């Protein structure tokens, strides 16, 4: 009897390894997602060993609070990339939407109305990109590149100085830190409404992608657009929809970011499209479309966030290196994807 | 007889890809003249015989845009895109300024050449990275170059240590501020490079091969073209031309502004190419078109500034122009024009038709 349980205990890790191996063999595109989980855990362990104070409530909750907007952006990009497209305009949408939002709020608009307008601006940009791509066959990266410059230009037209949100503006409530567990000293588990919103977005996106017709159509378009069309799926409608979703989520990310920081500027969000694409790609979304996991993108966003924490803790790496490192990581993962998909072919 | 040949010449001109670009330049200049009747006036500086005037400023500003537009023309003709040109300009500026600053000798021609050569070497290497990723690894061109577009500015920052490095070197400064027989050196240089590149690609089969890759890579390979090496060469050339553009743009102020040198100029390059009549889907290019496109963009920049709009808002106008041009290229809009024309062959109706399409 005891020998039997001992054998079972010994078997269990082997069984798990075996299951993982079988999963990878069945579906090689899971590999990047697993790799990102491994990297995240590895970074946490390395940070804990090298710098300390990583694996504690305050650091981890700050990681979520500071990257809530990036998580939302990564979810936005996941939708677009799964269809085989790309959205380069998210950073500029954030700039325009946040500058416009802060100016409206300071002009005395109702906070709810301002937030609706901010998300609406994003959705409007998404509609324009989507229509250009769907009706006029413009390549996705050209259409969204044009929107990227349009958004940045419009934001500069509104203001080129940092716009401060009023101290008593209700929008700031989204960035307020709420203590959940009062730990020793400053080691508290804190959360902001922004984090809750980001979690809701992730869950909603997961539900839409994996449990609805629309979600399956998104995957089908990435796999083969013509086959999806022949199957009678609403390809055209969905293609516009993903860009609207992406734009609206970028608008939402602008709300979260502005609420946390309290200022908006026309240069906010330069290069965030790279962060968002990198987060999605690290999380296992294939740039050629059809493969991708919302939860993987969340991990990708957290990997990037944790990287920033480690760079700050280290102090020896100049902050200018951040974009180079992000670019390098993106490149490595794209090459990894390339190798995996080639093997499958 | 003369009237007939005149109309055929006219018709030929209208069908040139850059005809509408020239029309737009004339329209913009006319707009400026309306605001200031003396806008087009050019004077000769009595001290050194140099031409001075707004038109000369436009030529000078157009030179860097021409460089990246030509590189972009070739890359787009292969069916790719190079989003990294603006950042490579910043890298070239950072490298040359750091080198000149370290060398210190402010009169040496050799130092100026070494600085320019080093900058071009580094941008060529970065262009080769793009090329290898696209040609040999098989990445989508915009992803491969997007990485460098965003990381390139980081590389420039690392090179200068986050500073806006300034340096002084007269021969280097002469490249963008000097005059030769009264005309800015930078413009002469740009025209020469355009002619050389155009001569090489059009007098040899190179241009045809590049277009063949853009039309159908598989068929071009079967026809005996080696797409990989040619793609790599195209991206390296684009990198070098971006380096030249970077040297031209930092030379006028002898300072590299790592966050603004070449900032958003990739859009200018794409715009110049599209104005020049090339299709973003690849398969054809027109260097003379890109040349006119670059001139148009420089005129547009100057006009917007002249009319008193903030210069950081110009991308918005350019974005609108590029969207309109993309719409005009799309099959759907073209078919609208075609069906309208078939429905109403009578000439007098044409004016109302045009308005309908615009609405």
XYZ file of C-alpha atoms in Angstrom, chain A residues 84 86 88 132 134-139 141-142 145-150 152-154 156-157 160 266 270-271 273-274 277 287-288 320-321 323-324 327-328 330-331 334-335 338 342, chain B residues 81 83 133 136-140 142-143 146-147 149-151 154-155 157-158 161-162 263-264 266-267 270 280-281 309-310 312-313 315-316 319-320 322-323 326-327 330 332-333 336:
88
model
C -3.422 38.514 -39.156
C -1.699 44.876 -36.886
C 0.184 50.650 -34.909
C -9.993 51.616 -44.798
C -12.195 46.340 -45.050
C -13.695 48.450 -47.855
C -10.629 49.849 -49.574
C -8.154 46.995 -49.156
C -5.502 49.210 -47.605
C -2.820 47.114 -45.878
C -0.097 48.559 -41.185
C -0.430 51.431 -43.672
C 0.300 53.977 -39.495
C -1.707 56.838 -41.002
C -3.950 56.829 -37.910
C -0.817 56.797 -35.740
C 0.415 60.046 -37.302
C -3.092 61.521 -37.429
C -0.207 62.332 -32.790
C -0.791 65.383 -35.002
C -4.274 66.036 -33.615
C -0.248 68.283 -30.867
C -2.888 70.518 -32.398
C 1.920 70.651 -26.787
C 0.901 64.969 -26.813
C 5.348 57.005 -28.022
C 6.524 53.465 -28.622
C 2.588 50.066 -29.838
C 5.911 48.189 -29.674
C 2.889 44.068 -29.843
C 2.127 37.551 -35.987
C 0.862 35.589 -38.963
C 17.676 54.448 -22.702
C 18.349 50.740 -23.103
C 13.432 50.183 -25.886
C 16.437 48.294 -27.227
C 12.920 45.350 -29.287
C 15.466 42.587 -28.740
C 10.373 40.970 -29.476
C 12.870 39.930 -32.118
C 9.433 36.439 -33.443
C 12.405 34.322 -34.505
C 9.325 31.529 -37.088
C 8.585 26.379 -40.063
C 8.507 48.592 -46.324
C 9.823 51.884 -41.175
C 15.500 39.449 -41.208
C 16.730 35.139 -45.052
C 14.622 34.742 -41.907
C 11.407 35.546 -43.754
C 9.861 38.010 -41.308
C 7.168 40.390 -42.484
C 7.057 45.910 -41.330
C 7.693 43.853 -38.193
C 9.335 48.273 -36.741
C 11.709 46.804 -34.171
C 12.180 52.017 -35.844
C 11.529 51.973 -32.104
C 14.818 50.515 -30.886
C 17.209 53.921 -28.201
C 20.477 53.064 -29.973
C 20.352 57.627 -27.152
C 22.886 55.052 -25.980
C 24.520 58.899 -23.570
C 21.087 60.536 -23.666
C 11.231 61.919 -36.136
C 8.230 60.628 -38.114
C 9.256 57.480 -42.350
C 5.783 58.838 -43.069
C 6.166 56.680 -47.703
C 2.173 50.342 -51.823
C 1.484 46.782 -52.910
C 0.109 76.132 -37.791
C 2.236 74.384 -35.143
C 4.141 69.295 -34.617
C 0.657 69.173 -36.136
C 1.758 64.803 -39.370
C -2.019 65.101 -39.109
C -1.823 61.405 -42.602
C -4.970 62.750 -44.237
C -1.859 59.543 -47.381
C -5.324 58.188 -46.551
C -4.573 55.145 -50.552
C -8.271 55.538 -51.269
C -7.929 51.192 -54.099
C -13.235 50.088 -55.115
C -12.818 53.828 -55.640
C -16.662 53.967 -58.837
